[in-house]
Amino acid sequence: MSARVGAALAHSNIAMSKYWGKRPYPGNYPATPSLSMTVDALTTRTRVAFDPGLPRDTFELGGQKQTGTALARVSDLLDRLRAESGTLEFAEVVSKSDFPASAGLASSASGFAALALAAVRALGLDWDLGRVSDLARRSSASAARSLFGGFVELPAGPTEATTAPLAASAIAPPGHVDWKLVVAVAGEGAKPVGSSAGMEQTGKASPYYDAWLAFAPRAHAELVEALAARDFARFGAAAEESALAMHASALAAGVVYFSGATIEALSAVRALRSGGVLAYATMDAGPHVKVLCRPSDAAAVVAALRPIPGITRTLEARPGEGARPIDPKEVG
Ligand code: DP6
C-alpha cells in the first residue's frame, strides 16, 4: 500500500486580545477569550504522508530533523487524529516556515494549523474547519485561530471541566478593514520560556493572575465592538491594553519576554502617537513588537522602528486568508 499524502498552508496570527492562561483541567482549553488577526506575511507549509511501512512518526522542520519535544508535540496531534479516524499508520511530516520558529512570531499557530489540516486531508476525512480548529487547539490554542482568515475569535473554555469541542471562528473577513501590522523583529533566536511554561508560571506565581483573568474578557468585548464599528483608534488602544495587562501579569511572576529593543520599540510607538500618528503595539511570548497602523502610516512606523538597536528587520502584513490545502509538491 502506498502513502496517503496531504498538504496545507496556514498563516500565522497575532492576538489583539490575548489568550494567556489555561483552564485547570486537561485538554488545553484557554482561560481567556482571544481575538486575532491572521497575517498574510507569515506562512507555514506542511506535508503529511501516512505510510503503513513507517515504524514511527518523523518530523522535519526547515530542513532539520526534529526529535524530543518538537517531534512529541507533532505525534501527539497525530495520535489524537489516529484515535478518531481508526488508522494505525505513522506519518512523515515535513514543514517549512518563512520566519524563525519558536521566537514569539506565533510559529506554533501556523505550524499546528497547517499540520492539522494537512493530516486531515491526507486521511481523506470530510471534516469542517471547526473540527480541524478543535484538533489544532488541543496542541496549541492559538493554532485554532489560524484555520480562519481575517479576524478570528476563540472563546475561553467552559469553567466546568469538559472534553467537548472548542473551535475558533471568523468574525470579520480579511477585507473588513485595511489596517496593517508592522512586525519589528527583535532578534532571531528561540525564546527562553515557551508560552505553555510561561502561562503555567504566571498562573502559579503571579499576584496579578486573577486580575488578568477578570480583565481579559472586558478587553476582548471592547475589541469585538471596535472591530464591528471599524473604529481603528478604539481597537488599537484596546489591543495595546490587552497586551500590557497580559505582560504585567507575566512579569509579576518573573516571566519576562521583553528585551531592551522591545521597550525602545514600545516607546517609539507612543512617541508616534504623541506626534499624531495612530499606531498601537502588541507583544507576545517573545521580544518582537507588532504595530497596528493604517496603511498610510506604515512607512512612518517602519522609519521609527528600523533604527532601534536590536531590531533586526521589519515585516509588513495585512489581514490574511485562512488555511487551505495545497499541492504536496509545494512543500518540496
Ligand atoms: C501570547 O498558543 O503558543 O501568543 O496553547 O500552550 O501552545 P499553547 O500556547 P500558545 O500561546 C499563545 C500566547 C500568546 C497570545 C495569543 O496568541 O493569544
PDB file of N, CA and C in Angstrom, residues 75-155:
ATOM      1  N   SER A  75       3.552  14.223  17.111  1.00  0.00           N
ATOM      2  CA  SER A  75       2.998  12.872  17.282  1.00  0.00           C
ATOM      3  C   SER A  75       1.729  12.902  18.119  1.00  0.00           C
ATOM      4  N   ASP A  76       1.700  13.799  19.103  1.00  0.00           N
ATOM      5  CA  ASP A  76       0.538  13.912  19.970  1.00  0.00           C
ATOM      6  C   ASP A  76      -0.713  14.300  19.158  1.00  0.00           C
ATOM      7  N   LEU A  77      -0.550  15.277  18.254  1.00  0.00           N
ATOM      8  CA  LEU A  77      -1.698  15.651  17.399  1.00  0.00           C
ATOM      9  C   LEU A  77      -2.085  14.460  16.506  1.00  0.00           C
ATOM     10  N   LEU A  78      -1.072  13.805  15.922  1.00  0.00           N
ATOM     11  CA  LEU A  78      -1.374  12.674  15.031  1.00  0.00           C
ATOM     12  C   LEU A  78      -2.023  11.531  15.807  1.00  0.00           C
ATOM     13  N   ASP A  79      -1.612  11.318  17.063  1.00  0.00           N
ATOM     14  CA  ASP A  79      -2.218  10.262  17.899  1.00  0.00           C
ATOM     15  C   ASP A  79      -3.709  10.517  18.080  1.00  0.00           C
ATOM     16  N   ARG A  80      -4.060  11.787  18.344  1.00  0.00           N
ATOM     17  CA  ARG A  80      -5.476  12.113  18.548  1.00  0.00           C
ATOM     18  C   ARG A  80      -6.268  11.874  17.263  1.00  0.00           C
ATOM     19  N   LEU A  81      -5.638  12.220  16.137  1.00  0.00           N
ATOM     20  CA  LEU A  81      -6.299  12.008  14.848  1.00  0.00           C
ATOM     21  C   LEU A  81      -6.393  10.505  14.532  1.00  0.00           C
ATOM     22  N   ARG A  82      -5.326   9.766  14.852  1.00  0.00           N
ATOM     23  CA  ARG A  82      -5.350   8.310  14.612  1.00  0.00           C
ATOM     24  C   ARG A  82      -6.475   7.675  15.432  1.00  0.00           C
ATOM     25  N   ALA A  83      -6.603   8.115  16.701  1.00  0.00           N
ATOM     26  CA  ALA A  83      -7.641   7.548  17.572  1.00  0.00           C
ATOM     27  C   ALA A  83      -9.032   7.850  16.998  1.00  0.00           C
ATOM     28  N   GLU A  84      -9.226   9.064  16.472  1.00  0.00           N
ATOM     29  CA  GLU A  84     -10.555   9.434  15.956  1.00  0.00           C
ATOM     30  C   GLU A  84     -10.867   8.791  14.616  1.00  0.00           C
ATOM     31  N   SER A  85      -9.826   8.515  13.811  1.00  0.00           N
ATOM     32  CA  SER A  85     -10.091   8.037  12.453  1.00  0.00           C
ATOM     33  C   SER A  85      -9.865   6.530  12.310  1.00  0.00           C
ATOM     34  N   GLY A  86      -9.299   5.920  13.348  1.00  0.00           N
ATOM     35  CA  GLY A  86      -9.119   4.469  13.318  1.00  0.00           C
ATOM     36  C   GLY A  86      -7.891   4.005  12.547  1.00  0.00           C
ATOM     37  N   THR A  87      -7.019   4.919  12.127  1.00  0.00           N
ATOM     38  CA  THR A  87      -5.810   4.467  11.431  1.00  0.00           C
ATOM     39  C   THR A  87      -4.701   4.173  12.434  1.00  0.00           C
ATOM     40  N   LEU A  88      -3.824   3.247  12.083  1.00  0.00           N
ATOM     41  CA  LEU A  88      -2.695   2.919  12.964  1.00  0.00           C
ATOM     42  C   LEU A  88      -1.373   3.349  12.337  1.00  0.00           C
ATOM     43  N   GLU A  89      -1.447   3.937  11.140  1.00  0.00           N
ATOM     44  CA  GLU A  89      -0.205   4.248  10.406  1.00  0.00           C
ATOM     45  C   GLU A  89       0.526   5.451  10.987  1.00  0.00           C
ATOM     46  N   PHE A  90       1.854   5.347  10.941  1.00  0.00           N
ATOM     47  CA  PHE A  90       2.676   6.506  11.305  1.00  0.00           C
ATOM     48  C   PHE A  90       2.821   7.412  10.078  1.00  0.00           C
ATOM     49  N   ALA A  91       3.367   8.601  10.334  1.00  0.00           N
ATOM     50  CA  ALA A  91       3.430   9.578   9.244  1.00  0.00           C
ATOM     51  C   ALA A  91       4.785  10.272   9.174  1.00  0.00           C
ATOM     52  N   GLU A  92       5.117  10.673   7.941  1.00  0.00           N
ATOM     53  CA  GLU A  92       6.288  11.537   7.722  1.00  0.00           C
ATOM     54  C   GLU A  92       5.741  12.956   7.562  1.00  0.00           C
ATOM     55  N   VAL A  93       6.241  13.865   8.416  1.00  0.00           N
ATOM     56  CA  VAL A  93       5.763  15.259   8.384  1.00  0.00           C
ATOM     57  C   VAL A  93       6.934  16.158   7.978  1.00  0.00           C
ATOM     58  N   VAL A  94       6.702  16.972   6.965  1.00  0.00           N
ATOM     59  CA  VAL A  94       7.726  17.923   6.512  1.00  0.00           C
ATOM     60  C   VAL A  94       7.096  19.311   6.516  1.00  0.00           C
ATOM     61  N   SER A  95       7.782  20.270   7.158  1.00  0.00           N
ATOM     62  CA  SER A  95       7.193  21.594   7.318  1.00  0.00           C
ATOM     63  C   SER A  95       8.236  22.679   7.080  1.00  0.00           C
ATOM     64  N   LYS A  96       7.757  23.777   6.498  1.00  0.00           N
ATOM     65  CA  LYS A  96       8.646  24.928   6.233  1.00  0.00           C
ATOM     66  C   LYS A  96       7.927  26.206   6.579  1.00  0.00           C
ATOM     67  N   SER A  97       8.598  27.080   7.309  1.00  0.00           N
ATOM     68  CA  SER A  97       8.013  28.391   7.590  1.00  0.00           C
ATOM     69  C   SER A  97       8.926  29.447   6.997  1.00  0.00           C
ATOM     70  N   ASP A  98       8.349  30.609   6.669  1.00  0.00           N
ATOM     71  CA  ASP A  98       9.195  31.659   6.115  1.00  0.00           C
ATOM     72  C   ASP A  98       9.602  32.672   7.184  1.00  0.00           C
ATOM     73  N   PHE A  99       9.620  32.237   8.461  1.00  0.00           N
ATOM     74  CA  PHE A  99      10.044  33.106   9.559  1.00  0.00           C
ATOM     75  C   PHE A  99      10.603  32.227  10.670  1.00  0.00           C
ATOM     76  N   PRO A 100      11.386  32.808  11.629  1.00  0.00           N
ATOM     77  CA  PRO A 100      12.047  31.963  12.627  1.00  0.00           C
ATOM     78  C   PRO A 100      11.063  31.247  13.550  1.00  0.00           C
ATOM     79  N   ALA A 101      11.344  29.966  13.837  1.00  0.00           N
ATOM     80  CA  ALA A 101      10.473  29.175  14.702  1.00  0.00           C
ATOM     81  C   ALA A 101      10.680  29.551  16.167  1.00  0.00           C
ATOM     82  N   SER A 102       9.688  29.339  16.990  1.00  0.00           N
ATOM     83  CA  SER A 102       9.763  29.484  18.458  1.00  0.00           C
ATOM     84  C   SER A 102      10.301  30.813  18.940  1.00  0.00           C
ATOM     85  N   ALA A 103      10.070  31.874  18.200  1.00  0.00           N
ATOM     86  CA  ALA A 103      10.651  33.149  18.619  1.00  0.00           C
ATOM     87  C   ALA A 103       9.574  34.169  18.968  1.00  0.00           C
ATOM     88  N   GLY A 104       8.348  33.702  19.204  1.00  0.00           N
ATOM     89  CA  GLY A 104       7.292  34.647  19.553  1.00  0.00           C
ATOM     90  C   GLY A 104       6.649  35.271  18.329  1.00  0.00           C
ATOM     91  N   LEU A 105       6.869  34.668  17.164  1.00  0.00           N
ATOM     92  CA  LEU A 105       6.155  35.117  15.959  1.00  0.00           C
ATOM     93  C   LEU A 105       5.048  34.119  15.638  1.00  0.00           C
ATOM     94  N   ALA A 106       4.603  33.411  16.669  1.00  0.00           N
ATOM     95  CA  ALA A 106       3.451  32.513  16.532  1.00  0.00           C
ATOM     96  C   ALA A 106       3.682  31.404  15.526  1.00  0.00           C
ATOM     97  N   SER A 107       4.898  30.800  15.551  1.00  0.00           N
ATOM     98  CA  SER A 107       5.149  29.687  14.638  1.00  0.00           C
ATOM     99  C   SER A 107       4.315  28.479  15.025  1.00  0.00           C
ATOM    100  N   SER A 108       3.975  28.338  16.322  1.00  0.00           N
ATOM    101  CA  SER A 108       3.148  27.183  16.681  1.00  0.00           C
ATOM    102  C   SER A 108       1.727  27.376  16.155  1.00  0.00           C
ATOM    103  N   ALA A 109       1.284  28.612  16.002  1.00  0.00           N
ATOM    104  CA  ALA A 109      -0.066  28.862  15.478  1.00  0.00           C
ATOM    105  C   ALA A 109      -0.173  28.377  14.032  1.00  0.00           C
ATOM    106  N   SER A 110       0.707  28.889  13.167  1.00  0.00           N
ATOM    107  CA  SER A 110       0.626  28.450  11.766  1.00  0.00           C
ATOM    108  C   SER A 110       1.063  26.996  11.635  1.00  0.00           C
ATOM    109  N   GLY A 111       2.015  26.578  12.467  1.00  0.00           N
ATOM    110  CA  GLY A 111       2.547  25.213  12.398  1.00  0.00           C
ATOM    111  C   GLY A 111       1.488  24.163  12.696  1.00  0.00           C
ATOM    112  N   PHE A 112       0.787  24.293  13.819  1.00  0.00           N
ATOM    113  CA  PHE A 112      -0.209  23.273  14.168  1.00  0.00           C
ATOM    114  C   PHE A 112      -1.474  23.395  13.314  1.00  0.00           C
ATOM    115  N   ALA A 113      -1.789  24.606  12.830  1.00  0.00           N
ATOM    116  CA  ALA A 113      -2.939  24.747  11.932  1.00  0.00           C
ATOM    117  C   ALA A 113      -2.651  24.022  10.616  1.00  0.00           C
ATOM    118  N   ALA A 114      -1.457  24.241  10.054  1.00  0.00           N
ATOM    119  CA  ALA A 114      -1.103  23.589   8.787  1.00  0.00           C
ATOM    120  C   ALA A 114      -0.999  22.075   8.977  1.00  0.00           C
ATOM    121  N   LEU A 115      -0.420  21.647  10.110  1.00  0.00           N
ATOM    122  CA  LEU A 115      -0.293  20.212  10.388  1.00  0.00           C
ATOM    123  C   LEU A 115      -1.669  19.550  10.479  1.00  0.00           C
ATOM    124  N   ALA A 116      -2.576  20.181  11.245  1.00  0.00           N
ATOM    125  CA  ALA A 116      -3.903  19.579  11.445  1.00  0.00           C
ATOM    126  C   ALA A 116      -4.631  19.441  10.111  1.00  0.00           C
ATOM    127  N   LEU A 117      -4.611  20.511   9.299  1.00  0.00           N
ATOM    128  CA  LEU A 117      -5.342  20.453   8.023  1.00  0.00           C
ATOM    129  C   LEU A 117      -4.682  19.458   7.061  1.00  0.00           C
ATOM    130  N   ALA A 118      -3.345  19.457   7.012  1.00  0.00           N
ATOM    131  CA  ALA A 118      -2.641  18.531   6.107  1.00  0.00           C
ATOM    132  C   ALA A 118      -2.925  17.080   6.504  1.00  0.00           C
ATOM    133  N   ALA A 119      -2.936  16.798   7.812  1.00  0.00           N
ATOM    134  CA  ALA A 119      -3.134  15.416   8.277  1.00  0.00           C
ATOM    135  C   ALA A 119      -4.569  14.957   8.008  1.00  0.00           C
ATOM    136  N   VAL A 120      -5.537  15.854   8.231  1.00  0.00           N
ATOM    137  CA  VAL A 120      -6.939  15.524   7.975  1.00  0.00           C
ATOM    138  C   VAL A 120      -7.144  15.250   6.476  1.00  0.00           C
ATOM    139  N   ARG A 121      -6.508  16.079   5.639  1.00  0.00           N
ATOM    140  CA  ARG A 121      -6.602  15.885   4.183  1.00  0.00           C
ATOM    141  C   ARG A 121      -5.938  14.575   3.757  1.00  0.00           C
ATOM    142  N   ALA A 122      -4.784  14.293   4.367  1.00  0.00           N
ATOM    143  CA  ALA A 122      -4.058  13.073   3.990  1.00  0.00           C
ATOM    144  C   ALA A 122      -4.936  11.841   4.221  1.00  0.00           C
ATOM    145  N   LEU A 123      -5.733  11.863   5.290  1.00  0.00           N
ATOM    146  CA  LEU A 123      -6.584  10.710   5.603  1.00  0.00           C
ATOM    147  C   LEU A 123      -7.914  10.762   4.861  1.00  0.00           C
ATOM    148  N   GLY A 124      -8.109  11.799   4.045  1.00  0.00           N
ATOM    149  CA  GLY A 124      -9.326  11.912   3.244  1.00  0.00           C
ATOM    150  C   GLY A 124     -10.574  12.133   4.082  1.00  0.00           C
ATOM    151  N   LEU A 125     -10.421  12.736   5.274  1.00  0.00           N
ATOM    152  CA  LEU A 125     -11.568  12.928   6.169  1.00  0.00           C
ATOM    153  C   LEU A 125     -12.350  14.169   5.758  1.00  0.00           C
ATOM    154  N   ASP A 126     -13.666  14.062   5.839  1.00  0.00           N
ATOM    155  CA  ASP A 126     -14.522  15.157   5.410  1.00  0.00           C
ATOM    156  C   ASP A 126     -14.886  16.018   6.627  1.00  0.00           C
ATOM    157  N   TRP A 127     -13.887  16.661   7.225  1.00  0.00           N
ATOM    158  CA  TRP A 127     -14.115  17.456   8.433  1.00  0.00           C
ATOM    159  C   TRP A 127     -14.309  18.913   8.048  1.00  0.00           C
ATOM    160  N   ASP A 128     -15.218  19.607   8.761  1.00  0.00           N
ATOM    161  CA  ASP A 128     -15.296  21.052   8.531  1.00  0.00           C
ATOM    162  C   ASP A 128     -14.150  21.752   9.282  1.00  0.00           C
ATOM    163  N   LEU A 129     -13.943  23.033   8.953  1.00  0.00           N
ATOM    164  CA  LEU A 129     -12.781  23.740   9.526  1.00  0.00           C
ATOM    165  C   LEU A 129     -12.876  23.871  11.044  1.00  0.00           C
ATOM    166  N   GLY A 130     -14.108  23.909  11.570  1.00  0.00           N
ATOM    167  CA  GLY A 130     -14.296  23.980  13.027  1.00  0.00           C
ATOM    168  C   GLY A 130     -13.705  22.748  13.707  1.00  0.00           C
ATOM    169  N   ARG A 131     -13.927  21.599  13.113  1.00  0.00           N
ATOM    170  CA  ARG A 131     -13.394  20.363  13.706  1.00  0.00           C
ATOM    171  C   ARG A 131     -11.865  20.336  13.614  1.00  0.00           C
ATOM    172  N   VAL A 132     -11.344  20.829  12.494  1.00  0.00           N
ATOM    173  CA  VAL A 132      -9.874  20.896  12.345  1.00  0.00           C
ATOM    174  C   VAL A 132      -9.310  21.901  13.351  1.00  0.00           C
ATOM    175  N   SER A 133     -10.038  23.000  13.567  1.00  0.00           N
ATOM    176  CA  SER A 133      -9.617  24.037  14.521  1.00  0.00           C
ATOM    177  C   SER A 133      -9.539  23.453  15.938  1.00  0.00           C
ATOM    178  N   ASP A 134     -10.526  22.634  16.304  1.00  0.00           N
ATOM    179  CA  ASP A 134     -10.514  21.997  17.632  1.00  0.00           C
ATOM    180  C   ASP A 134      -9.313  21.054  17.760  1.00  0.00           C
ATOM    181  N   LEU A 135      -9.032  20.311  16.697  1.00  0.00           N
ATOM    182  CA  LEU A 135      -7.869  19.401  16.720  1.00  0.00           C
ATOM    183  C   LEU A 135      -6.579  20.200  16.938  1.00  0.00           C
ATOM    184  N   ALA A 136      -6.444  21.312  16.221  1.00  0.00           N
ATOM    185  CA  ALA A 136      -5.245  22.149  16.350  1.00  0.00           C
ATOM    186  C   ALA A 136      -5.174  22.790  17.739  1.00  0.00           C
ATOM    187  N   ARG A 137      -6.334  23.227  18.274  1.00  0.00           N
ATOM    188  CA  ARG A 137      -6.361  23.891  19.591  1.00  0.00           C
ATOM    189  C   ARG A 137      -5.814  23.007  20.701  1.00  0.00           C
ATOM    190  N   ARG A 138      -6.086  21.703  20.594  1.00  0.00           N
ATOM    191  CA  ARG A 138      -5.640  20.805  21.660  1.00  0.00           C
ATOM    192  C   ARG A 138      -4.110  20.717  21.699  1.00  0.00           C
ATOM    193  N   SER A 139      -3.453  21.076  20.577  1.00  0.00           N
ATOM    194  CA  SER A 139      -1.979  21.120  20.560  1.00  0.00           C
ATOM    195  C   SER A 139      -1.465  22.498  20.949  1.00  0.00           C
ATOM    196  N   SER A 140      -2.094  23.532  20.421  1.00  0.00           N
ATOM    197  CA  SER A 140      -1.668  24.904  20.697  1.00  0.00           C
ATOM    198  C   SER A 140      -2.882  25.796  20.454  1.00  0.00           C
ATOM    199  N   ALA A 141      -3.379  26.445  21.510  1.00  0.00           N
ATOM    200  CA  ALA A 141      -4.678  27.113  21.384  1.00  0.00           C
ATOM    201  C   ALA A 141      -4.665  28.206  20.321  1.00  0.00           C
ATOM    202  N   SER A 142      -3.536  28.929  20.184  1.00  0.00           N
ATOM    203  CA  SER A 142      -3.508  29.982  19.167  1.00  0.00           C
ATOM    204  C   SER A 142      -3.635  29.392  17.755  1.00  0.00           C
ATOM    205  N   ALA A 143      -3.260  28.123  17.573  1.00  0.00           N
ATOM    206  CA  ALA A 143      -3.348  27.479  16.254  1.00  0.00           C
ATOM    207  C   ALA A 143      -4.794  27.324  15.806  1.00  0.00           C
ATOM    208  N   ALA A 144      -5.718  27.199  16.772  1.00  0.00           N
ATOM    209  CA  ALA A 144      -7.142  27.066  16.414  1.00  0.00           C
ATOM    210  C   ALA A 144      -7.576  28.238  15.550  1.00  0.00           C
ATOM    211  N   ARG A 145      -6.969  29.430  15.799  1.00  0.00           N
ATOM    212  CA  ARG A 145      -7.391  30.650  15.096  1.00  0.00           C
ATOM    213  C   ARG A 145      -6.838  30.706  13.677  1.00  0.00           C
ATOM    214  N   SER A 146      -5.691  30.050  13.416  1.00  0.00           N
ATOM    215  CA  SER A 146      -5.051  30.177  12.093  1.00  0.00           C
ATOM    216  C   SER A 146      -5.760  29.391  10.997  1.00  0.00           C
ATOM    217  N   LEU A 147      -6.758  28.580  11.365  1.00  0.00           N
ATOM    218  CA  LEU A 147      -7.525  27.908  10.311  1.00  0.00           C
ATOM    219  C   LEU A 147      -8.376  28.905   9.530  1.00  0.00           C
ATOM    220  N   PHE A 148      -8.640  30.052  10.158  1.00  0.00           N
ATOM    221  CA  PHE A 148      -9.566  31.031   9.576  1.00  0.00           C
ATOM    222  C   PHE A 148      -8.831  32.307   9.165  1.00  0.00           C
ATOM    223  N   GLY A 149      -9.438  33.042   8.224  1.00  0.00           N
ATOM    224  CA  GLY A 149      -8.831  34.278   7.753  1.00  0.00           C
ATOM    225  C   GLY A 149      -9.435  35.501   8.410  1.00  0.00           C
ATOM    226  N   GLY A 150      -8.769  36.636   8.227  1.00  0.00           N
ATOM    227  CA  GLY A 150      -9.290  37.895   8.733  1.00  0.00           C
ATOM    228  C   GLY A 150      -9.155  37.992  10.240  1.00  0.00           C
ATOM    229  N   PHE A 151     -10.271  38.319  10.899  1.00  0.00           N
ATOM    230  CA  PHE A 151     -10.270  38.482  12.354  1.00  0.00           C
ATOM    231  C   PHE A 151     -11.025  37.310  12.964  1.00  0.00           C
ATOM    232  N   VAL A 152     -10.399  36.686  13.955  1.00  0.00           N
ATOM    233  CA  VAL A 152     -10.846  35.366  14.394  1.00  0.00           C
ATOM    234  C   VAL A 152     -10.944  35.329  15.915  1.00  0.00           C
ATOM    235  N   GLU A 153     -12.024  34.727  16.394  1.00  0.00           N
ATOM    236  CA  GLU A 153     -12.260  34.665  17.835  1.00  0.00           C
ATOM    237  C   GLU A 153     -12.164  33.223  18.325  1.00  0.00           C
ATOM    238  N   LEU A 154     -11.513  33.046  19.454  1.00  0.00           N
ATOM    239  CA  LEU A 154     -11.521  31.746  20.149  1.00  0.00           C
ATOM    240  C   LEU A 154     -12.076  31.994  21.546  1.00  0.00           C
ATOM    241  N   PRO A 155     -13.226  31.408  21.881  1.00  0.00           N
ATOM    242  CA  PRO A 155     -13.785  31.642  23.217  1.00  0.00           C
ATOM    243  C   PRO A 155     -12.927  30.980  24.291  1.00  0.00           C
TER     244      PRO A 155
END
